[in-house]
Short mmCIF file of C-alpha atoms and ligand atoms in Angstrom, two decimals:
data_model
loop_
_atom_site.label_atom_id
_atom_site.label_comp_id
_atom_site.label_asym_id
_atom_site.label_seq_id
_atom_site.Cartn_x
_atom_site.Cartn_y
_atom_site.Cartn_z
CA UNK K 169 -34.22 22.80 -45.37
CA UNK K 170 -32.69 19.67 -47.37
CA UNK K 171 -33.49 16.56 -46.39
CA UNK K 172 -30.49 14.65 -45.65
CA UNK K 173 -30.00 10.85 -46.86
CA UNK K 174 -29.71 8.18 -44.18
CA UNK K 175 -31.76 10.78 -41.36
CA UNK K 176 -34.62 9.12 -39.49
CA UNK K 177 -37.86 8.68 -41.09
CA UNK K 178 -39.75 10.67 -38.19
CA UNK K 179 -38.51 14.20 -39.18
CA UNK K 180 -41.21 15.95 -40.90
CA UNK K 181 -38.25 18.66 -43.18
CA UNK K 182 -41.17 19.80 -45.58
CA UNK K 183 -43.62 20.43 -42.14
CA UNK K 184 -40.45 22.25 -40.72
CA UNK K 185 -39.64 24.07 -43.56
CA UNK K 186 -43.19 25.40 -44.24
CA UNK K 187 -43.20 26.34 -40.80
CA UNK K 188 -40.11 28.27 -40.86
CA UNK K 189 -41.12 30.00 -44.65
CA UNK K 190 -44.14 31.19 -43.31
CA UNK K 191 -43.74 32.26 -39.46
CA UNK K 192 -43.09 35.96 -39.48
CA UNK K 193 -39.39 37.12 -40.18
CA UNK K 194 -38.00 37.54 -36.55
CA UNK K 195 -37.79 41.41 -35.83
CA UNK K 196 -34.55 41.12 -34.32
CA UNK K 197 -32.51 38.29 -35.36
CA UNK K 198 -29.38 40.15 -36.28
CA UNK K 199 -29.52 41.58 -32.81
CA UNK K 200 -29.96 37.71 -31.44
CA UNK K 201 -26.96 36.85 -33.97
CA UNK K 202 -24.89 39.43 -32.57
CA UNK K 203 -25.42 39.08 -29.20
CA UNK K 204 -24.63 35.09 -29.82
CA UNK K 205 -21.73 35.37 -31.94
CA UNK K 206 -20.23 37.73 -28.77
CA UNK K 207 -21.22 35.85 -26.02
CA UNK K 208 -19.65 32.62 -27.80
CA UNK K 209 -16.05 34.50 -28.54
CA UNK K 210 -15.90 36.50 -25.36
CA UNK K 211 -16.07 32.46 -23.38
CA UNK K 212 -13.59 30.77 -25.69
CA UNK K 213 -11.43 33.55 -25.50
CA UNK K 214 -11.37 33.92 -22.07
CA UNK K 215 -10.75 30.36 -21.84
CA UNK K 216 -8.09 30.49 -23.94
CA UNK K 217 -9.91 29.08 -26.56
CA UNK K 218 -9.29 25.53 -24.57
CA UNK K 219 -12.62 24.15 -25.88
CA UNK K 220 -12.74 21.61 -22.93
CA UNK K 221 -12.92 24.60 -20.17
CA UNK K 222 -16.05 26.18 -22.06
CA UNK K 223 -19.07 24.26 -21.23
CA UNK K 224 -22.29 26.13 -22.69
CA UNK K 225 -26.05 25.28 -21.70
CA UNK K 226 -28.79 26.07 -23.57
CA UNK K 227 -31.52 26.77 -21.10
CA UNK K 228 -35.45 27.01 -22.64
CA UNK K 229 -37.86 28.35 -19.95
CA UNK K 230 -41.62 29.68 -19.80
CA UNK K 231 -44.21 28.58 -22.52
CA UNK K 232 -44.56 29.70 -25.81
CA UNK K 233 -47.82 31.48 -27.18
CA UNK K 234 -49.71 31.07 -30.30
CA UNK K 235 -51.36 34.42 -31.28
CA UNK K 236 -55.23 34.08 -33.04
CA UNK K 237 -54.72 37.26 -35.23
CA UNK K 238 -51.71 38.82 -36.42
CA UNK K 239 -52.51 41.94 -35.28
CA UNK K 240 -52.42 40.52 -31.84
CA UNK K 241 -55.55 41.15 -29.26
CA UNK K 242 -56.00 37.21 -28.09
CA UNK K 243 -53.36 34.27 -28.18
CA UNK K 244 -53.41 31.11 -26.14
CA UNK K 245 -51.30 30.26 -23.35
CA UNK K 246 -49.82 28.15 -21.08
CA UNK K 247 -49.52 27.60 -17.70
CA UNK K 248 -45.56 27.20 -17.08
CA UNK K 249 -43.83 30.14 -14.94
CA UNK K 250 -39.96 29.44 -16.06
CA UNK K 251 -39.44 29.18 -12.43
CA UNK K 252 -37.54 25.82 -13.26
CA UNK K 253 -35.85 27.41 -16.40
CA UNK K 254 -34.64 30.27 -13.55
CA UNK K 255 -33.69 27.91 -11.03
CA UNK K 256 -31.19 25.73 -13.13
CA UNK K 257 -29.81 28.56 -14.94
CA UNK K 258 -28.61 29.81 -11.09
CA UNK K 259 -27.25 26.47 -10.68
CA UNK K 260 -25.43 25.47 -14.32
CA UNK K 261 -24.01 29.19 -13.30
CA UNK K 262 -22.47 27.80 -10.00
CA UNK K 263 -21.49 24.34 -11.83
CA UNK K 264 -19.16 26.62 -14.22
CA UNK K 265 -20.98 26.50 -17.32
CA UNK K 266 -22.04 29.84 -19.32
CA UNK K 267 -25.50 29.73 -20.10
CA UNK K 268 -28.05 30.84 -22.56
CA UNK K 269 -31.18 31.39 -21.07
CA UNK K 270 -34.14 31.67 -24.00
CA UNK K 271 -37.15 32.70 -21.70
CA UNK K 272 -40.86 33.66 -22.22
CA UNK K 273 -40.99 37.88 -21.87
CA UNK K 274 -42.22 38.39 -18.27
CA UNK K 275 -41.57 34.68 -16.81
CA UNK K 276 -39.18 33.95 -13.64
CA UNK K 277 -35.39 35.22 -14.12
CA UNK K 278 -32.37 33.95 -12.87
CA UNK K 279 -31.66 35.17 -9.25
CA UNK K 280 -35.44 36.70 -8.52
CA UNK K 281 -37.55 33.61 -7.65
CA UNK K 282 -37.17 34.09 -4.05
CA UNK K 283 -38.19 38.01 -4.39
CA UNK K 284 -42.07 38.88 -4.09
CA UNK K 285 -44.02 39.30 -7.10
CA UNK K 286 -43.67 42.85 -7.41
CA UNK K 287 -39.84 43.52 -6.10
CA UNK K 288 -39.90 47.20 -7.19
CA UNK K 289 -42.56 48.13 -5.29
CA UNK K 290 -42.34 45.69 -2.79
CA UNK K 291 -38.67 45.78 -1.93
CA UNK K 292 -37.83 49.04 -1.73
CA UNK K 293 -38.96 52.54 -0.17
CA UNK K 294 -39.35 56.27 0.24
CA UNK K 295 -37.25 57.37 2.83
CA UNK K 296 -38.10 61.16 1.66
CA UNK K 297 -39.35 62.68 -1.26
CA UNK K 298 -35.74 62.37 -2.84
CA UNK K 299 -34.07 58.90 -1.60
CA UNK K 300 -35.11 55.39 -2.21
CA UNK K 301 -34.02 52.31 -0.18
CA UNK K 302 -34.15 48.62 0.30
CA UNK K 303 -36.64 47.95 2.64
CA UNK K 304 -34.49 46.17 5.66
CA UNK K 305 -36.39 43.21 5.46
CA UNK K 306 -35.44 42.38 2.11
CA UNK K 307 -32.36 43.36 1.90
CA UNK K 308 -29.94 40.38 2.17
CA UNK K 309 -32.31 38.92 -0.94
CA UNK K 310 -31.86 42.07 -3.08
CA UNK K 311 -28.00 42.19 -2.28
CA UNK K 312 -27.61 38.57 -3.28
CA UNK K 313 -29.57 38.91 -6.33
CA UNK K 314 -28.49 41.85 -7.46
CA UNK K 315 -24.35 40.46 -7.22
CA UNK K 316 -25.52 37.45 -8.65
CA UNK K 317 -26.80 38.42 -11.64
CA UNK K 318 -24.00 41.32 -11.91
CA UNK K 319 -21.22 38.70 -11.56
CA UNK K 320 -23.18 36.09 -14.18
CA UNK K 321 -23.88 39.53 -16.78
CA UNK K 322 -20.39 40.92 -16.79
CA UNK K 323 -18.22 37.52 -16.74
CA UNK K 324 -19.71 37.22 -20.22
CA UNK K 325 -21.86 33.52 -18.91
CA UNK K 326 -25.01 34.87 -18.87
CA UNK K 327 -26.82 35.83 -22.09
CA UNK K 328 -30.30 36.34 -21.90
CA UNK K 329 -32.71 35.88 -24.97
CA UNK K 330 -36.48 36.50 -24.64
CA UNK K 331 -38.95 35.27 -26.82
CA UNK K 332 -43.25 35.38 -26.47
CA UNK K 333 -45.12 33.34 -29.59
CA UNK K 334 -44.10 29.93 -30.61
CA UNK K 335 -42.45 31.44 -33.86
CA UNK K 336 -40.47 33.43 -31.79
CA UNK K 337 -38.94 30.49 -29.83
CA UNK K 338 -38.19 27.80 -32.50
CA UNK K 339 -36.90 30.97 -34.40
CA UNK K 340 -34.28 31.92 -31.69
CA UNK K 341 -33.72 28.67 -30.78
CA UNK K 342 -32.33 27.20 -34.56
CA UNK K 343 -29.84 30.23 -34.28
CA UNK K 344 -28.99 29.49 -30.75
CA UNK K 345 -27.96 26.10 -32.25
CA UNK K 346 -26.54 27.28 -35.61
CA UNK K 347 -24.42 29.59 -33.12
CA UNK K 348 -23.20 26.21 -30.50
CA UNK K 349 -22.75 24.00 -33.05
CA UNK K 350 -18.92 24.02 -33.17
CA UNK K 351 -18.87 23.48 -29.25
CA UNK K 352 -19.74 19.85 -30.20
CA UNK K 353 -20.30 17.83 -27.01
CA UNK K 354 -19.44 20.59 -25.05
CA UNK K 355 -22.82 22.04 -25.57
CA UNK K 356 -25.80 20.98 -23.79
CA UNK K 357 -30.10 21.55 -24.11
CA UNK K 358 -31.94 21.65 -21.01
CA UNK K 359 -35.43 22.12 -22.41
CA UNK K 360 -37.67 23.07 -20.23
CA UNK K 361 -39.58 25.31 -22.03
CA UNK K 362 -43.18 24.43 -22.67
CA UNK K 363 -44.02 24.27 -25.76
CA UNK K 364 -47.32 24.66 -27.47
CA UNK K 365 -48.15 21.34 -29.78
CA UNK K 366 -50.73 23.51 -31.67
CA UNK K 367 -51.03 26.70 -33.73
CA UNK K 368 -52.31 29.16 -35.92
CA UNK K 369 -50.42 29.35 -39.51
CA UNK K 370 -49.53 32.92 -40.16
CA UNK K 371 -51.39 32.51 -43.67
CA UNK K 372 -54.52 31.45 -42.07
CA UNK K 373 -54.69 33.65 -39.34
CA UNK K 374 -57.15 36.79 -39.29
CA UNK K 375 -54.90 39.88 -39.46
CA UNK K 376 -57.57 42.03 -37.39
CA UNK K 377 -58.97 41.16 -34.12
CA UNK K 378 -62.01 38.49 -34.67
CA UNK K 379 -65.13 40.18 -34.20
CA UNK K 380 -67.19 38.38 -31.32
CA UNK K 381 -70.39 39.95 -33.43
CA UNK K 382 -70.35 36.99 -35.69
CA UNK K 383 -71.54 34.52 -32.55
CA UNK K 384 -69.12 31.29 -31.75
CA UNK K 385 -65.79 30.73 -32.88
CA UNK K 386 -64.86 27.41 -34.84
CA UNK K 387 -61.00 27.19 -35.36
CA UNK K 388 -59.04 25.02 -36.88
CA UNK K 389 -55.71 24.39 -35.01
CA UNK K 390 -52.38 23.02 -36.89
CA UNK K 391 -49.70 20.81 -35.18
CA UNK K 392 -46.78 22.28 -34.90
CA UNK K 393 -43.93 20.01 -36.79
CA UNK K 394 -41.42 18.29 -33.84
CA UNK K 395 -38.06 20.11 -33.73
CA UNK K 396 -36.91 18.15 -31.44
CA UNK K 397 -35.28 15.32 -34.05
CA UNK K 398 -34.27 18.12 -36.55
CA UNK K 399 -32.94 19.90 -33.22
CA UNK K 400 -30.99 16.53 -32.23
CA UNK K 401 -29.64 14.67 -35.27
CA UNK K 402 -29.09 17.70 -37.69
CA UNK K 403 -28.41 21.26 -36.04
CA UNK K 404 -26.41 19.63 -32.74
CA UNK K 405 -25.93 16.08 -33.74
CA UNK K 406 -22.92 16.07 -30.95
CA UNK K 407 -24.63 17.87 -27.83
CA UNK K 408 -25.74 16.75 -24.85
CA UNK K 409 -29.69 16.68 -24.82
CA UNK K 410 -32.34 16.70 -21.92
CA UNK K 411 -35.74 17.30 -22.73
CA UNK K 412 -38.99 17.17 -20.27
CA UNK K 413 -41.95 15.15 -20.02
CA UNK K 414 -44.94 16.72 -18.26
CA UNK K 415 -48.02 15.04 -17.65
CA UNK K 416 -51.14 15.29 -15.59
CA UNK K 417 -51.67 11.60 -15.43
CA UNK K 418 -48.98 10.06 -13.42
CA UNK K 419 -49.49 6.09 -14.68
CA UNK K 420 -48.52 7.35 -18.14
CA UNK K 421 -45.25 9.65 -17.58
CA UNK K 422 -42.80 7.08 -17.15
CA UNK K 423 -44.10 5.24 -20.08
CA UNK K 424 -44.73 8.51 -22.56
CA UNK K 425 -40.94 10.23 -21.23
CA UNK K 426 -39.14 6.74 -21.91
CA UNK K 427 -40.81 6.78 -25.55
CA UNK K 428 -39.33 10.27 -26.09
CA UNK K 429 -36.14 9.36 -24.74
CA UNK K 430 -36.01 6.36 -27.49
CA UNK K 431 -38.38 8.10 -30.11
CA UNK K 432 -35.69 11.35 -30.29
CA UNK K 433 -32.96 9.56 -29.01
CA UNK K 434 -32.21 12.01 -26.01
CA UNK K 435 -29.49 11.39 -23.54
CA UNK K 436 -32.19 12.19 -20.72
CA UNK K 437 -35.64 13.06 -19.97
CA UNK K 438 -36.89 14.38 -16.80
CA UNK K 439 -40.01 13.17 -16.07
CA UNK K 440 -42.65 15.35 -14.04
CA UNK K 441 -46.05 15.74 -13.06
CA UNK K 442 -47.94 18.69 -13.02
CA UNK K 443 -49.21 19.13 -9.00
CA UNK K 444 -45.83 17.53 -7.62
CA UNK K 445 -43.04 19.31 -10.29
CA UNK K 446 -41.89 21.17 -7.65
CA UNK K 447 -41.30 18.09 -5.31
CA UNK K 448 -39.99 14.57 -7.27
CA UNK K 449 -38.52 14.75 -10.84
CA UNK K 450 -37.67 11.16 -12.29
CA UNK K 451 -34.50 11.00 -14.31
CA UNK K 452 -35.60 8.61 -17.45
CA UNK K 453 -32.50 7.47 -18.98
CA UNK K 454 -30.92 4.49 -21.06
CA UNK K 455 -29.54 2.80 -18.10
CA UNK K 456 -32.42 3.06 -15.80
CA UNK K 457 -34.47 5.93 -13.91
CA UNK K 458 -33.28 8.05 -11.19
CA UNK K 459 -35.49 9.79 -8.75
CA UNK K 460 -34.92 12.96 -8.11
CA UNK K 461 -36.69 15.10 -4.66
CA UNK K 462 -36.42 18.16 -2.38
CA UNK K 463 -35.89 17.19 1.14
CA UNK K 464 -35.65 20.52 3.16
CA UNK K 465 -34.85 18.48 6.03
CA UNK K 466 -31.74 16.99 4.57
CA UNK K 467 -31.14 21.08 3.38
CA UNK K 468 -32.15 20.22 -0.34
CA UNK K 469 -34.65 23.28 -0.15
CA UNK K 470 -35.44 22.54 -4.42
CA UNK K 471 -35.20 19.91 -6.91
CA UNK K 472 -33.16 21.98 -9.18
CA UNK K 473 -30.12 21.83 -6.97
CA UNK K 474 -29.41 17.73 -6.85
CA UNK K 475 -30.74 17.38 -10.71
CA UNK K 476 -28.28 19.91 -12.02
CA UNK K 477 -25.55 17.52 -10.13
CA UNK K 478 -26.19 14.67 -11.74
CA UNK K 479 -27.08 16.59 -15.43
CA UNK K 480 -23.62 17.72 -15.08
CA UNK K 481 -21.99 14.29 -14.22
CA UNK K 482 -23.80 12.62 -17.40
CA UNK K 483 -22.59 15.26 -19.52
CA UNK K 484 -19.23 14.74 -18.29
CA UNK K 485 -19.25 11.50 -19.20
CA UNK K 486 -20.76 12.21 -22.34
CA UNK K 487 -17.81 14.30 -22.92
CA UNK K 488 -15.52 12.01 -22.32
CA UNK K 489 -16.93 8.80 -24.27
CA UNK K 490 -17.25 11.64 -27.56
CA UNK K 491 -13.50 12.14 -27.10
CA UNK K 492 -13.09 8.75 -26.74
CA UNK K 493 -14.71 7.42 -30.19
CA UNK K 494 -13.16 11.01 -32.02
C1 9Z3 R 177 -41.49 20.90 -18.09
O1 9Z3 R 177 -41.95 19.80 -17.93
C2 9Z3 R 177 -41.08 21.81 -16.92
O2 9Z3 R 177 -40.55 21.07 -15.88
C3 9Z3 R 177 -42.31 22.65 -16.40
C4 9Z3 R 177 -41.78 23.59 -15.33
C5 9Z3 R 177 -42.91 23.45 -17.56
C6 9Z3 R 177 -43.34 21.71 -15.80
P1 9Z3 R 177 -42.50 25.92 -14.39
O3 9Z3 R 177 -42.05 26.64 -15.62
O4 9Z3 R 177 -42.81 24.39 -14.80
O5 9Z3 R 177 -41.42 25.88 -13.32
O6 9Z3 R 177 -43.81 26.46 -13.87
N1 9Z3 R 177 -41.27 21.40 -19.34
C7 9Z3 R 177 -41.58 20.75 -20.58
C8 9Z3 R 177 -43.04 20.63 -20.81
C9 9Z3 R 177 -43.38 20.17 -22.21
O7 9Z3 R 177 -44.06 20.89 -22.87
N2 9Z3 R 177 -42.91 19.00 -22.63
C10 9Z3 R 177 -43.35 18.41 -23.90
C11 9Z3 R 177 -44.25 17.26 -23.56
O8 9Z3 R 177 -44.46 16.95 -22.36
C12 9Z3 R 177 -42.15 17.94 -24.66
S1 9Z3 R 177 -41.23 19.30 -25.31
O9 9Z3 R 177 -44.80 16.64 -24.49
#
C-alpha cells in the first residue's frame, strides 16, 4: 500500500500493509470478487445504469475473532449478536437501497430475528413419517421471512458475505470497497460490526493447539492497525460513512464517539451503550446529536426502524451537496 502525499498523519500504511502481507490469503476471494462484481452490474443495470437510482449500503454485523493458533482449537471472541447488523439490513431493504451484508458465520440474518433460536426444529413438524409442516403457531413469521428474504435474494439487493476471524473481515471488507468505489456518494458504510482492537500476528502464532501441559499462558497481543481512515479517505473517499461507538461507561460515549467522528472524519456516529443498545442510540454528528429510542407505545417496536430514517435523509443530503460541489 503507497502512502499517498497530502493524506492525514494518523494512518498507520506500513501497520496496514504488514497486516494485510501477513494475514492468511483469503480462501475464497475470487468467489467474494465474483459474487461483488455481479451483484454491482445486475443493480446498475437494472437501473438503467442511472447511477442516482442505485443506492448501495455496506452493512458490517457480528464481531470478528482472533484465532490463538493457526490450526484453530481456541480464538477470542466477542459478545455482539449482529442482531443490529440484521435489523437495518431489513430496513435499508425497505428504504430502496441494495445492500451488502458482511456478517460473522452463525450471527443474526436478515428476516430471522423474530424466529426462536432454533427455527428448524422449532418451527416446523412431523405430521407423519413422510410430511413436514410449519407448526401453526409460527407460521405467519416463517411466511414473512421466508418472502422477505426470497424477494431481497432474487431482486439482485441482497448479497450476503460471511466472514469469522478479524483477517477475514478487513479482507472482505477492502474488496467490498475496491468493488463500490465507482458508486461515489451513492455508497454508504453502516459499521456495525464489532471489531476486535487486538490480535495474534499470523507469524507469531503457534500453528498447533497450545499445550495446557506447560502451566499458564503469557501472550503477547498486537493492535490491530485502524482501517477506518485508510477505509474513509483512500478506498471510498466519496461515501457516506457511519461508524459505532460502544461503551460500557456511559459519561464517556458522547465524548469518545464525537472524537471518532472528528478523529476519522465520519459523517455520523451512533453512539450506544452496552445494557441499553437495544433501547436509546444517540446520533453524534457535526451539527449536533440526535437521540434516537424505541417507544412500543408510539408503535416504534426497535431502534433500527427511526435510525435508518434519518441515516437515509443525511445521505440524501450528502448526495446532493457532492453533486453540488462536482
Ligand atoms: C456497535 O456498537 C453495535 O451497535 C453493537 C450491536 C455491536 C453494540 P448486537 O450485534 O450489538 O446487536 O448484539 N458496533 C460497533 C462496536 C465497536 O466495536 N466499535 C468500535 C469502538 O467502539 C469502533 S469500530 O471503538
Amino acid at each position: 500500500m503507497e502512502k499517498k502525499s497530502g493524506t492525514p498523519q494518523e494512518i498507520a500504511y506500513d501497520e496496514i500493509k504488514d497486516f494485510f502481507d501477513s494475514a492468511p490469503p483469503l480462501r475464497d476471494g475470487n468467489t467474494v470478487c465474483k459474487k461483488l462484481h455481479e451483484f454491482l452490474e445486475t443493480n446498475s443495470s437494472s437501473t438503467g445504469n442511472h447511477i442516482n437510482n442505485y443506492r448501495v449500503v455496506c452493512v458490517t454485523s457480528g464481531g470478528t475473532t482472533v484465532p490463538l493458533e493457526q490450526r484453530c482449537v481456541r480464538f477470542i471472541d466477542n459478545f455482539s449478536s449482529g442482531h443490529r447488523g440484521a435489523t437495518s439490513t431489513e430496513y435499508f431493504l425497505k428504504a430502496g437501497y441494495s445492500v451488502i451484508f458482511l456478517y460473522r458465520r452463525e450471527s443474526y440474518q436478515p428476516y430471522c430475528t423474530s424466529l426462536p433460536d432454533n427455527p428448524l426444529l422449532e418451527c416446523f413438524e412431523m405430521t407423519d413419517e413422510s410430511f413436514v409442516q410449519v407448526h401453526p403457531s409460527h407460521s405467519d413469521a416463517v411466511k414473512k421471512a421466508i418472502s422477505n428474504h426470497q424477494a431481497a435474494v432474487k431482486g439482485g439487493h441482497l448479497l450476503k458475505l460471511p466472514f469469522c476471524t478479524i483477517f477475514e473481515y478487513l479482507q472482505i471488507l477492502q474488496l467490498i470497497a475496491t468493488s463500490m468505489k465507482n458508486l461515489g456518494p451513492y455508497a454508504m458504510y453502516y459499521l456495525a460490526a464489532a471489531v476486535s482492537d487486538f490480535y495474534v500476528p499470523w507469524e507469531s502464532m503457534a500453528m498447533h493447539k497450545i499445550q495446557s501441559a506447560s502451566g499458564p499462558l503469557d501472550m503477547r497481543l498486537a493492535q490491530v492497525p485502524k482501517m477506518l481512515p485508510v477505509l474513509r479517505n483512500d478506498w471510498a473517499p466519496m461515501a457516506f460513512f457511519i461508524s459505532f461507538k460502544l461503551e460500557t461507561d456511559r459519561d464517556i460515549l458522547l465524548k469518545k464517539a464525537d472524537m471518532a467522528l472528528k478523529k476519522y472524519k465520519m459523517h455520523v456516529v451512533v453512539a450506544n451503550e452496552l445494557l441499553t443498545r437495544k433501547e436509546e442510540v444517540t446520533v453524534v454528528t457535526p451539527t449536533g446529536n440526535i437521540s434516537v429510542r424505541r417507544d412500543k407505545t408510539k408503535g416504534v417496536t426497535d431502534v433500527e426502524g427511526p435510525l435508518i430514517k434519518l441515516l437515509v435523509e443525511k445521505h440524501s443530503a450528502h448526495i446532493e451537496d457532492s453533486i453540488k460541489c462536482s
